[in-house]
């Protein structure tokens, strides 16, 4: 079966770049990316490529080649489903904020909605590909919905989880460590697996495309993310011990990472991991384990999240203690809002948590990020208040939108954010922070001036020499 027409539902951080790379490498296939969010589609179609809704190195170049040729962005979901032989589902699966599994389970309402829409609209056979990270056995749910119409249309459901990391999405898509395709055993299922295999094989070598059964494929994504997040929580747990003992976390990481069985990647200690996947997927894994009555396994993985929360908390406490036990009315500059460098994605970014905690202690916050806009920053801070209302109880205040607007200012120029501040916190590892004139920054700050590096961006000796009171994680 040769695919000529692909539809992808969800023009987000995964759907957008993935489809752009498929379209570029497969000029013989028409790829239409659809989204309910009309503004997002408008931005994807913007003449000016610097207005694409997602910032990702090299993405604009790929879009430039394929857009209008065989890559299209549209809000007409039904038409795109109708025309396609293969439909990727790449909608978001956030953590549930209500009812059963609140705060842990993956919310599959968007997935269900897509499946229902595909079932309603389809007049010809379709291959439906799960791209979103999903709890194991979701393919069965999708299949049940798709086949419920009994109108003679045949559906094959495949799992093809995306392993790209934001900030390196295009490079990861071009040159993946592996592509994973999971499918059923029937002849039709295997033909569907083969069809997707051939699409990737246009630019990915055969030996890098792994085929498995559906459930292994679904669970592999959660397993990979759990392993990666666990490494960060493991190294971060040692960062606290380093600070008590005079050991240096980067030296430890180098020594430990040199062991090829352990390896050097994902050993950078930080204020904690963020992003749309790690926290969500691990909470989801914990929930899944509890559902299958495996409490010990659930507790084990929950600890990875607990260490991540502990690390963010520890960072904030350290700021408050260092600033003589209060930050009330003090000006604190935050450099970096994205969850990591080279992306404008802010989901679960430690910066949100750290800022919110500082606001609870009545600090005045001045923020600069090279790629995140003010609107996004305010909306993140407002969302965490809503979450607090919904999920957490405890003694933390719910801040009003007005209070947030009063206490938080977002700057377009880093030096303005830093001027007259009591302290600076680096919360994203943007390369440009290394190039700032730190002597000038120091001169324009209130004394004693504090610098808290949550990402290991700056060199301790150089910063101490300038006169800062410098804190870097695990040192
Ligand atoms: C998503 C999932 O969160 C992640 O688990 C998975 O691995 C990949 O897909 P991402 O692409 O980063 O990640 O999400 P996001 O940037 O939020 O994009 C999802 C898009 O789907 C949004 O633009 C949203 O408007 C759209 N959407 C959502 C629909 O078009 N229809 C829906 O019913 C729901
Ligand atoms: C992750 C997985 O890497 C990817 O394979 C999966 O498909 C989606 O989830 P992503 O969330 O884009 O990708 O970013 P990643 O590079 O994994 O970083 C996640 C978080 O961990 C970031 O906040 C990052 O700053 C932090 N991190 C990463 C560390 O603190 N230390 C490290 O050594 C590595």
Short mmCIF file of C-alpha atoms and ligand atoms in Angstrom, two decimals:
data_model
loop_
_atom_site.label_atom_id
_atom_site.label_comp_id
_atom_site.label_asym_id
_atom_site.label_seq_id
_atom_site.Cartn_x
_atom_site.Cartn_y
_atom_site.Cartn_z
CA UNK A 1 0.00 0.00 0.00
CA UNK A 2 1.52 3.34 -1.06
CA UNK A 3 0.39 6.33 0.96
CA UNK A 4 -0.23 9.53 -1.03
CA UNK A 5 -2.17 11.59 1.45
CA UNK A 6 -1.45 12.12 5.14
CA UNK A 7 -3.40 14.12 7.71
CA UNK A 8 -2.07 15.06 11.14
CA UNK A 9 -4.44 16.25 13.85
CA UNK A 10 -2.59 18.64 16.18
CA UNK A 11 -0.19 21.32 14.91
CA UNK A 12 1.83 21.49 18.13
CA UNK A 13 5.48 20.99 19.09
CA UNK A 14 5.36 17.38 17.92
CA UNK A 15 2.85 17.42 15.04
CA UNK A 16 4.22 20.56 13.34
CA UNK A 17 7.94 19.69 13.10
CA UNK A 18 7.30 15.96 12.48
CA UNK A 19 4.99 16.61 9.54
CA UNK A 20 7.29 19.29 8.13
CA UNK A 21 10.16 16.78 8.03
CA UNK A 22 7.97 14.01 6.53
CA UNK A 23 6.75 16.45 3.85
CA UNK A 24 10.24 17.63 3.04
CA UNK A 25 11.56 14.09 2.66
CA UNK A 26 8.51 12.72 0.85
CA UNK A 27 7.58 15.20 -1.89
CA UNK A 28 5.26 12.56 -3.39
CA UNK A 29 3.01 12.64 -0.31
CA UNK A 30 0.55 15.44 0.44
CA UNK A 31 0.70 16.26 4.15
CA UNK A 32 -2.05 18.34 5.77
CA UNK A 33 -1.70 19.41 9.39
CA UNK A 34 -4.95 20.45 11.04
CA UNK A 35 -5.71 22.03 14.37
CA UNK A 36 -8.79 23.32 16.18
CA UNK A 37 -6.85 26.40 17.15
CA UNK A 38 -7.36 28.81 14.23
CA UNK A 39 -4.71 31.25 15.42
CA UNK A 40 -2.11 28.48 15.48
CA UNK A 41 -2.91 27.52 11.90
CA UNK A 42 -2.79 31.17 10.85
CA UNK A 43 0.67 31.44 12.41
CA UNK A 44 1.87 28.28 10.64
CA UNK A 45 0.74 29.89 7.37
CA UNK A 46 2.37 33.26 8.07
CA UNK A 47 4.45 34.61 5.19
CA UNK A 48 7.01 35.81 7.72
CA UNK A 49 8.67 32.61 8.94
CA UNK A 50 9.81 34.24 12.16
CA UNK A 51 6.12 34.22 13.20
CA UNK A 52 5.77 30.43 13.20
CA UNK A 53 4.00 29.45 16.45
CA UNK A 54 6.89 27.23 17.48
CA UNK A 55 10.51 28.20 17.82
CA UNK A 56 12.82 25.37 16.94
CA UNK A 57 16.26 25.69 15.28
CA UNK A 58 16.09 24.95 11.49
CA UNK A 59 12.31 24.51 11.49
CA UNK A 60 11.68 27.64 9.40
CA UNK A 61 14.00 26.36 6.64
CA UNK A 62 12.13 23.05 6.38
CA UNK A 63 8.75 24.80 6.33
CA UNK A 64 10.00 27.16 3.66
CA UNK A 65 10.86 24.26 1.33
CA UNK A 66 7.71 22.19 1.82
CA UNK A 67 4.91 24.63 2.64
CA UNK A 68 2.58 25.17 -0.32
CA UNK A 69 4.34 22.35 -2.21
CA UNK A 70 3.08 19.28 -0.34
CA UNK A 71 2.76 20.62 3.21
CA UNK A 72 -0.44 22.42 4.19
CA UNK A 73 -1.84 23.81 7.43
CA UNK A 74 -5.59 24.05 7.77
CA UNK A 75 -8.51 24.24 10.19
CA UNK A 76 -10.71 22.08 8.00
CA UNK A 77 -10.28 18.90 10.03
CA UNK A 78 -13.08 16.96 8.34
CA UNK A 79 -11.85 17.54 4.81
CA UNK A 80 -8.30 16.50 5.73
CA UNK A 81 -9.52 13.32 7.46
CA UNK A 82 -11.77 12.53 4.55
CA UNK A 83 -8.95 12.81 1.99
CA UNK A 84 -6.21 11.00 3.92
CA UNK A 85 -5.22 7.36 3.83
CA UNK A 86 -3.15 7.77 6.97
CA UNK A 87 -4.05 9.97 9.97
CA UNK A 88 -1.59 10.85 12.72
CA UNK A 89 -3.07 11.86 16.07
CA UNK A 90 -0.75 14.36 17.72
CA UNK A 91 -3.02 16.22 20.11
CA UNK A 92 -2.04 17.00 23.66
CA UNK A 93 -2.69 14.57 26.50
CA UNK A 94 -2.34 16.70 29.63
CA UNK A 95 -2.57 15.41 33.18
CA UNK A 96 -6.19 15.21 34.36
CA UNK A 97 -7.16 18.14 36.58
CA UNK A 98 -10.50 16.75 37.73
CA UNK A 99 -12.31 13.62 38.94
CA UNK A 100 -10.84 10.13 38.92
CA UNK A 101 -7.04 10.20 38.54
CA UNK A 102 -6.92 13.98 39.08
CA UNK A 103 -3.31 15.21 39.09
CA UNK A 104 -1.91 11.92 37.72
CA UNK A 105 -3.78 10.15 34.95
CA UNK A 106 -3.43 11.27 31.34
CA UNK A 107 -6.50 13.14 30.12
CA UNK A 108 -7.50 11.34 26.95
CA UNK A 109 -10.53 13.47 26.10
CA UNK A 110 -8.83 15.02 23.02
CA UNK A 111 -7.73 11.58 21.78
CA UNK A 112 -11.26 10.29 22.20
CA UNK A 113 -12.63 13.32 20.38
CA UNK A 114 -10.26 12.72 17.45
CA UNK A 115 -11.21 9.03 17.26
CA UNK A 116 -14.93 9.91 17.26
CA UNK A 117 -14.42 12.51 14.56
CA UNK A 118 -12.41 10.08 12.39
CA UNK A 119 -15.15 7.46 12.83
CA UNK A 120 -17.85 9.97 11.85
CA UNK A 121 -16.15 11.41 8.80
CA UNK A 122 -14.41 8.40 7.21
CA UNK A 123 -15.86 6.90 4.07
CA UNK A 124 -12.71 5.01 3.03
CA UNK A 125 -10.27 2.75 4.93
CA UNK A 126 -7.77 4.58 7.15
CA UNK A 127 -4.59 3.86 9.04
CA UNK A 128 -4.67 5.76 12.33
CA UNK A 129 -1.30 6.44 13.92
CA UNK A 130 -0.91 7.35 17.59
CA UNK A 131 1.83 9.98 17.82
CA UNK A 132 0.91 11.41 21.22
CA UNK A 133 2.38 9.68 24.26
CA UNK A 134 -0.38 7.55 25.67
CA UNK A 135 -1.02 5.09 28.46
CA UNK A 136 -0.43 1.53 27.35
CA UNK A 137 -3.53 -0.04 25.74
CA UNK A 138 -5.02 3.24 24.46
CA UNK A 139 -4.94 1.80 20.94
CA UNK A 140 -7.66 -0.56 22.08
CA UNK A 141 -9.85 2.39 23.16
CA UNK A 142 -9.27 4.10 19.83
CA UNK A 143 -10.07 0.91 17.97
CA UNK A 144 -13.30 0.38 19.90
CA UNK A 145 -14.48 3.89 19.02
CA UNK A 146 -13.42 3.63 15.38
CA UNK A 147 -15.14 0.32 14.77
CA UNK A 148 -18.34 1.23 16.64
CA UNK A 149 -19.91 2.80 13.53
CA UNK A 150 -19.99 -0.53 11.69
CA UNK A 151 -20.22 1.21 8.32
CA UNK A 152 -17.85 -1.12 6.51
CA UNK A 153 -14.83 1.21 6.73
CA UNK A 154 -11.69 -0.63 7.92
CA UNK A 155 -9.31 0.98 10.42
CA UNK A 156 -5.81 -0.10 11.39
CA UNK A 157 -4.40 1.51 14.52
CA UNK A 158 -0.61 1.87 14.84
CA UNK A 159 1.57 3.29 17.58
CA UNK A 160 4.49 5.46 16.45
CA UNK A 161 5.68 7.41 19.49
CA UNK A 162 7.82 10.48 18.90
CA UNK A 163 11.20 10.59 20.61
CA UNK A 164 12.29 14.06 19.47
CA UNK A 165 13.48 16.47 22.13
CA UNK A 166 12.46 20.10 21.80
CA UNK A 167 15.27 22.42 20.83
CA UNK A 168 16.78 19.68 18.64
CA UNK A 169 13.54 18.48 17.02
CA UNK A 170 14.64 18.87 13.41
CA UNK A 171 18.02 17.19 13.95
CA UNK A 172 16.33 14.38 15.93
CA UNK A 173 13.75 13.86 13.18
CA UNK A 174 16.37 13.86 10.44
CA UNK A 175 18.68 11.52 12.20
CA UNK A 176 16.70 9.55 14.79
CA UNK A 177 18.36 6.98 17.08
CA UNK A 178 15.39 4.81 16.14
CA UNK A 179 11.87 4.99 14.79
CA UNK A 180 9.40 2.77 16.59
CA UNK A 181 6.30 1.35 14.92
CA UNK A 182 3.89 -0.87 16.85
CA UNK A 183 1.05 -2.76 15.20
CA UNK A 184 -1.24 -5.77 15.50
CA UNK A 185 -0.58 -9.25 14.03
CA UNK A 186 -3.31 -9.48 11.41
CA UNK A 187 -2.40 -9.26 7.73
CA UNK A 188 -4.04 -5.84 7.40
CA UNK A 189 -2.24 -4.59 10.50
CA UNK A 190 1.09 -5.73 9.11
CA UNK A 191 0.39 -4.03 5.78
CA UNK A 192 -0.29 -0.83 7.70
CA UNK A 193 3.02 -1.22 9.58
CA UNK A 194 4.76 -1.72 6.24
CA UNK A 195 3.14 1.44 4.78
CA UNK A 196 4.43 3.58 7.65
CA UNK A 197 7.83 1.84 7.50
CA UNK A 198 8.14 2.87 3.85
CA UNK A 199 7.38 6.51 4.63
CA UNK A 200 10.23 6.72 7.16
CA UNK A 201 12.51 4.66 4.95
CA UNK A 202 12.58 7.61 2.52
CA UNK A 203 15.26 9.07 4.78
CA UNK A 204 15.82 6.73 7.74
CA UNK A 205 17.91 3.55 7.32
CA UNK A 206 16.01 0.25 7.59
CA UNK A 207 17.98 -0.96 10.62
CA UNK A 208 16.90 2.08 12.61
CA UNK A 209 13.20 1.35 12.16
CA UNK A 210 12.05 -1.03 14.89
CA UNK A 211 8.71 -2.78 14.63
CA UNK A 212 7.04 -4.26 17.71
CA UNK A 213 3.60 -5.19 18.92
CA UNK A 214 1.25 -2.31 19.77
CA UNK A 215 1.54 -2.51 23.53
CA UNK A 216 5.35 -2.64 23.58
CA UNK A 217 5.45 0.44 21.39
CA UNK A 218 3.04 2.39 23.58
CA UNK A 219 4.88 1.40 26.77
CA UNK A 220 8.36 2.02 25.30
CA UNK A 221 7.75 5.76 25.15
CA UNK A 222 6.75 5.97 28.81
CA UNK A 223 9.70 3.73 29.73
CA UNK A 224 12.22 5.86 27.81
CA UNK A 225 10.96 9.09 29.39
CA UNK A 226 10.89 7.51 32.84
CA UNK A 227 14.53 6.37 32.46
CA UNK A 228 15.68 9.79 31.26
CA UNK A 229 13.86 11.68 34.00
CA UNK A 230 15.18 9.23 36.58
CA UNK A 231 18.76 10.06 35.60
CA UNK A 232 18.16 13.75 36.18
CA UNK A 233 16.52 13.12 39.54
CA UNK A 234 19.39 10.78 40.48
CA UNK A 235 22.11 13.31 39.69
CA UNK A 236 20.05 16.08 41.32
CA UNK A 237 19.73 14.03 44.50
CA UNK A 238 23.55 14.03 44.64
CA UNK A 239 23.74 17.78 44.03
CA UNK A 240 22.35 18.39 47.52
CA UNK A 241 24.96 16.06 49.02
CA UNK A 242 27.72 17.83 47.05
CA UNK A 243 26.76 21.16 48.57
CA UNK A 244 27.13 19.69 52.07
CA UNK A 245 30.46 17.98 51.41
CA UNK A 246 32.50 20.21 49.12
CA UNK A 247 32.20 17.82 46.16
CA UNK A 248 31.44 19.37 42.77
CA UNK A 249 28.46 17.91 40.90
CA UNK A 250 29.95 18.52 37.43
CA UNK A 251 33.14 16.70 38.40
CA UNK A 252 31.06 13.84 39.77
CA UNK A 253 28.99 13.73 36.55
CA UNK A 254 32.15 13.62 34.47
CA UNK A 255 33.69 10.84 36.55
CA UNK A 256 30.52 8.76 36.63
CA UNK A 257 29.56 9.49 33.00
CA UNK A 258 32.94 8.23 31.79
CA UNK A 259 31.77 4.73 32.68
CA UNK A 260 30.40 3.62 29.33
CA UNK A 261 27.79 1.47 31.05
CA UNK A 262 26.35 4.64 32.57
CA UNK A 263 27.23 7.15 29.83
CA UNK A 264 27.64 10.90 29.91
CA UNK A 265 24.24 12.13 28.74
CA UNK A 266 21.42 13.31 31.01
CA UNK A 267 23.75 13.89 33.94
CA UNK A 268 23.59 17.68 34.02
CA UNK A 269 22.37 18.72 37.43
CA UNK A 270 19.81 21.52 37.37
CA UNK A 271 17.01 23.28 39.18
CA UNK A 272 14.90 20.37 37.92
CA UNK A 273 13.47 18.98 34.73
CA UNK A 274 10.51 20.55 32.96
CA UNK A 275 8.78 20.09 29.64
CA UNK A 276 5.54 18.62 28.47
CA UNK A 277 6.59 15.00 28.82
CA UNK A 278 8.60 13.95 31.85
CA UNK A 279 6.30 14.95 34.70
CA UNK A 280 3.13 14.08 32.82
CA UNK A 281 4.39 10.71 31.64
CA UNK A 282 5.82 9.63 34.98
CA UNK A 283 2.68 10.63 36.87
CA UNK A 284 0.77 8.70 34.28
CA UNK A 285 3.06 5.68 34.75
CA UNK A 286 2.53 5.88 38.52
CA UNK A 287 -1.22 5.97 38.00
CA UNK A 288 -1.05 3.03 35.61
CA UNK A 289 0.96 0.96 38.10
CA UNK A 290 -1.58 1.70 40.84
CA UNK A 291 -4.40 0.67 38.49
CA UNK A 292 -2.65 -2.63 37.87
CA UNK A 293 -2.21 -3.02 41.63
CA UNK A 294 1.58 -2.60 41.66
CA UNK A 295 2.00 -0.11 44.53
CA UNK A 296 5.75 -0.71 45.00
CA UNK A 297 6.48 0.05 41.35
CA UNK A 298 4.27 3.13 41.55
CA UNK A 299 6.08 4.42 44.66
CA UNK A 300 9.47 3.85 43.06
CA UNK A 301 8.71 6.04 40.03
CA UNK A 302 6.80 8.61 42.06
CA UNK A 303 10.03 9.26 43.91
CA UNK A 304 11.56 10.62 40.66
CA UNK A 305 8.90 13.34 40.64
CA UNK A 306 9.31 13.97 44.36
CA UNK A 307 13.04 14.59 43.94
CA UNK A 308 12.26 16.98 41.10
CA UNK A 309 9.85 18.92 43.33
CA UNK A 310 12.39 18.82 46.14
CA UNK A 311 15.06 20.26 43.83
CA UNK A 312 12.90 23.24 42.76
CA UNK A 313 11.89 23.81 46.38
CA UNK A 314 15.48 23.62 47.59
CA UNK A 315 16.48 26.25 45.01
CA UNK A 316 13.78 28.69 46.18
CA UNK A 317 14.50 28.12 49.87
CA UNK A 318 18.16 28.79 49.22
CA UNK A 319 17.30 32.14 47.58
CA UNK A 320 15.08 33.19 50.46
CA UNK A 321 17.59 32.14 53.17
CA UNK A 322 20.44 33.85 51.35
CA UNK A 323 18.49 37.08 51.07
CA UNK A 324 18.26 37.22 54.87
CA UNK A 325 15.08 35.15 55.12
CA UNK A 326 12.77 37.38 53.15
CA UNK A 327 12.37 38.54 49.58
CA UNK A 328 9.36 40.71 50.35
CA UNK A 329 9.54 43.88 48.24
CA UNK A 330 12.94 42.85 46.84
CA UNK A 331 13.57 43.01 43.14
CA UNK A 332 14.49 39.61 41.71
CA UNK A 333 15.47 39.19 38.07
CA UNK A 334 14.65 35.92 36.33
CA UNK A 335 16.70 35.04 33.26
CA UNK A 336 15.05 32.33 31.19
CA UNK A 337 11.46 31.15 31.18
CA UNK A 338 11.48 28.27 28.65
CA UNK A 339 11.85 24.76 30.12
CA UNK A 340 15.21 24.50 28.34
CA UNK A 341 17.24 26.42 25.76
CA UNK A 342 16.37 26.64 22.04
CA UNK A 343 12.62 26.38 22.48
CA UNK A 344 9.77 28.77 23.28
CA UNK A 345 7.89 25.96 25.06
CA UNK A 346 7.26 26.70 28.73
CA UNK A 347 5.21 23.72 29.84
CA UNK A 348 6.19 22.59 33.36
CA UNK A 349 9.16 24.92 33.23
CA UNK A 350 10.89 25.17 36.63
CA UNK A 351 10.83 28.96 36.13
CA UNK A 352 7.06 28.98 36.65
CA UNK A 353 7.35 27.14 39.93
CA UNK A 354 10.30 29.16 41.21
CA UNK A 355 8.64 32.49 40.35
CA UNK A 356 5.35 31.48 41.89
CA UNK A 357 7.11 30.57 45.14
CA UNK A 358 8.96 33.88 45.17
CA UNK A 359 5.66 35.70 44.60
CA UNK A 360 4.22 33.85 47.60
CA UNK A 361 7.04 35.48 49.54
CA UNK A 362 6.03 38.88 48.07
CA UNK A 363 9.03 39.45 45.79
CA UNK A 364 8.95 41.88 42.88
CA UNK A 365 9.86 39.88 39.77
CA UNK A 366 11.49 41.06 36.52
CA UNK A 367 11.69 38.49 33.75
CA UNK A 368 13.63 38.17 30.52
CA UNK A 369 13.60 35.26 28.05
CA UNK A 370 14.94 35.57 24.48
CA UNK A 371 12.05 33.60 22.90
CA UNK A 372 9.08 33.58 25.28
CA UNK A 373 6.59 36.46 25.08
CA UNK A 374 5.01 38.32 28.00
CA UNK A 375 1.55 36.98 27.24
CA UNK A 376 2.79 33.40 27.69
CA UNK A 377 4.57 34.22 30.95
CA UNK A 378 1.49 35.82 32.50
CA UNK A 379 -0.71 32.99 31.34
CA UNK A 380 1.68 30.39 32.89
CA UNK A 381 1.58 32.23 36.21
CA UNK A 382 -2.20 32.45 36.08
CA UNK A 383 -2.53 28.76 35.19
CA UNK A 384 -0.52 27.69 38.21
CA UNK A 385 -3.01 29.60 40.41
CA UNK A 386 -5.90 27.75 38.78
CA UNK A 387 -4.07 24.46 39.31
CA UNK A 388 -3.56 25.37 42.93
CA UNK A 389 -7.29 25.90 43.29
CA UNK A 390 -8.05 22.59 41.57
CA UNK A 391 -5.37 20.26 42.82
CA UNK A 392 -3.37 21.48 45.76
CA UNK A 393 -4.68 22.57 49.08
CA UNK A 394 -2.09 23.48 51.72
CA UNK A 395 -1.18 26.95 52.88
CA UNK A 396 -0.26 28.54 49.54
CA UNK A 397 -2.21 31.57 48.42
CA UNK A 398 -4.10 31.80 45.16
CA UNK A 399 -2.86 35.06 43.63
CA UNK A 400 -5.24 37.16 41.56
CA UNK A 401 -4.46 38.13 37.97
CA UNK A 402 -4.19 41.73 39.10
CA UNK A 403 -1.71 40.87 41.82
CA UNK A 404 0.42 38.95 39.31
CA UNK A 405 0.39 41.83 36.82
CA UNK A 406 1.45 44.21 39.59
CA UNK A 407 4.26 42.07 40.96
CA UNK A 408 5.69 40.74 37.68
CA UNK A 409 7.20 42.73 34.84
CA UNK A 410 8.42 41.14 31.62
CA UNK A 411 11.29 42.85 29.76
CA UNK A 412 12.53 42.81 26.17
CA UNK A 413 16.02 43.74 27.24
CA UNK A 414 17.93 41.67 29.82
CA UNK A 415 19.88 44.62 31.22
CA UNK A 416 16.64 46.42 32.09
CA UNK A 417 15.39 43.34 33.90
CA UNK A 418 18.64 43.14 35.86
CA UNK A 419 19.06 46.79 36.76
CA UNK A 420 18.68 47.65 40.46
CA UNK A 421 17.85 44.06 41.38
CA UNK A 422 18.83 42.39 44.65
CA UNK A 423 19.31 39.02 43.00
CA UNK A 424 19.38 37.23 39.63
CA UNK A 425 18.20 33.69 38.97
CA UNK A 426 19.20 31.81 35.82
CA UNK A 427 16.48 29.27 35.10
CA UNK A 428 17.09 28.32 31.44
CA UNK A 429 20.48 27.47 29.94
CA UNK A 430 20.30 29.92 26.97
CA UNK A 431 23.79 30.27 25.49
CA UNK A 432 23.49 34.06 25.32
CA UNK A 433 23.52 34.33 29.13
CA UNK A 434 27.19 33.33 29.04
CA UNK A 435 28.00 36.32 26.86
CA UNK A 436 26.45 39.01 29.05
CA UNK A 437 28.66 41.70 30.51
CA UNK A 438 28.39 40.41 34.10
CA UNK A 439 30.68 43.14 35.42
CA UNK A 440 28.25 45.75 34.12
CA UNK A 441 25.30 43.81 35.53
CA UNK A 442 27.01 43.66 38.94
CA UNK A 443 27.69 47.39 38.86
CA UNK A 444 24.01 48.17 38.29
CA UNK A 445 22.66 45.86 40.97
CA UNK A 446 21.97 46.55 44.64
CA UNK A 447 24.68 45.31 47.01
CA UNK A 448 25.22 42.71 48.23
CA UNK A 449 24.37 41.30 44.80
CA UNK A 450 23.27 37.64 44.56
CA UNK A 451 23.37 35.35 41.55
CA UNK A 452 21.62 31.96 41.66
CA UNK A 453 22.52 29.77 38.70
CA UNK A 454 19.97 26.96 38.40
CA UNK A 455 21.45 25.60 35.18
CA UNK A 456 25.22 25.56 35.62
CA UNK A 457 25.63 28.25 32.93
CA UNK A 458 28.30 30.43 34.52
CA UNK A 459 31.74 29.69 35.89
CA UNK A 460 31.99 29.94 39.63
CA UNK A 461 35.47 31.46 39.87
CA UNK A 462 34.79 34.22 37.31
CA UNK A 463 31.50 35.24 38.90
CA UNK A 464 32.84 35.19 42.45
CA UNK A 465 35.73 37.38 41.34
CA UNK A 466 33.35 40.07 40.10
CA UNK A 467 31.94 40.31 43.60
CA UNK A 468 28.67 38.42 43.35
CA UNK A 469 27.45 36.11 46.08
CA UNK A 470 27.18 33.18 43.75
CA UNK A 471 25.23 29.94 44.11
CA UNK A 472 25.43 27.22 41.51
CA UNK A 473 23.64 23.91 42.01
CA UNK A 474 25.77 21.13 43.44
CA UNK A 475 28.85 23.27 44.06
C1 LIG B 1 1.56 16.33 22.25
C2 LIG B 1 1.40 15.53 23.54
O1 LIG B 1 1.26 16.40 24.63
C3 LIG B 1 2.54 14.61 23.79
O2 LIG B 1 2.18 13.72 24.83
C4 LIG B 1 2.86 13.79 22.61
O3 LIG B 1 4.00 13.02 22.79
C5 LIG B 1 2.94 14.61 21.35
O4 LIG B 1 1.81 15.47 21.20
P1 LIG B 1 2.75 18.64 21.69
O5 LIG B 1 2.77 18.54 20.22
O6 LIG B 1 3.95 19.21 22.35
O7 LIG B 1 2.62 17.24 22.40
O8 LIG B 1 1.40 19.36 22.16
P2 LIG B 1 0.84 20.79 21.75
O9 LIG B 1 1.94 21.68 21.33
O10 LIG B 1 -0.10 21.20 22.85
O11 LIG B 1 -0.03 20.48 20.45
C6 LIG B 1 -1.24 19.85 20.42
C7 LIG B 1 -2.14 20.57 19.40
O12 LIG B 1 -3.32 19.81 19.20
C8 LIG B 1 -2.59 21.97 19.84
O13 LIG B 1 -2.22 22.91 18.88
C9 LIG B 1 -4.12 21.84 19.96
O14 LIG B 1 -4.81 23.01 19.59
C10 LIG B 1 -4.42 20.69 19.02
N1 LIG B 1 -5.67 19.97 19.30
C11 LIG B 1 -5.95 19.54 20.53
C12 LIG B 1 -6.55 19.74 18.25
O15 LIG B 1 -6.34 20.15 17.12
N2 LIG B 1 -7.69 19.02 18.50
C13 LIG B 1 -8.00 18.57 19.74
O16 LIG B 1 -9.06 17.94 19.92
C14 LIG B 1 -7.10 18.85 20.80
C1 LIG B 2 11.93 14.59 26.33
C2 LIG B 2 12.71 13.36 25.80
O1 LIG B 2 14.11 13.64 25.80
C3 LIG B 2 12.24 13.02 24.42
O2 LIG B 2 12.91 11.86 23.95
C4 LIG B 2 10.75 12.76 24.51
O3 LIG B 2 10.22 12.39 23.29
C5 LIG B 2 10.03 13.98 25.03
O4 LIG B 2 10.56 14.32 26.30
P1 LIG B 2 12.08 17.23 25.95
O5 LIG B 2 11.02 17.32 26.99
O6 LIG B 2 11.91 18.00 24.69
O7 LIG B 2 12.26 15.71 25.52
O8 LIG B 2 13.46 17.74 26.59
P2 LIG B 2 14.76 17.08 27.26
O9 LIG B 2 15.92 17.51 26.48
O10 LIG B 2 14.60 15.63 27.51
O11 LIG B 2 14.81 17.87 28.65
C6 LIG B 2 13.80 17.75 29.64
C7 LIG B 2 14.16 18.55 30.88
O12 LIG B 2 15.25 17.99 31.57
C8 LIG B 2 14.57 20.01 30.57
O13 LIG B 2 13.99 20.87 31.51
C9 LIG B 2 16.08 19.97 30.69
O14 LIG B 2 16.63 21.22 30.98
C10 LIG B 2 16.26 18.96 31.81
N1 LIG B 2 17.56 18.28 31.79
C11 LIG B 2 17.95 17.51 30.73
C12 LIG B 2 18.41 18.40 32.88
O15 LIG B 2 18.08 19.07 33.86
N2 LIG B 2 19.61 17.74 32.86
C13 LIG B 2 20.01 16.95 31.83
O16 LIG B 2 21.11 16.39 31.89
C14 LIG B 2 19.15 16.84 30.71
#
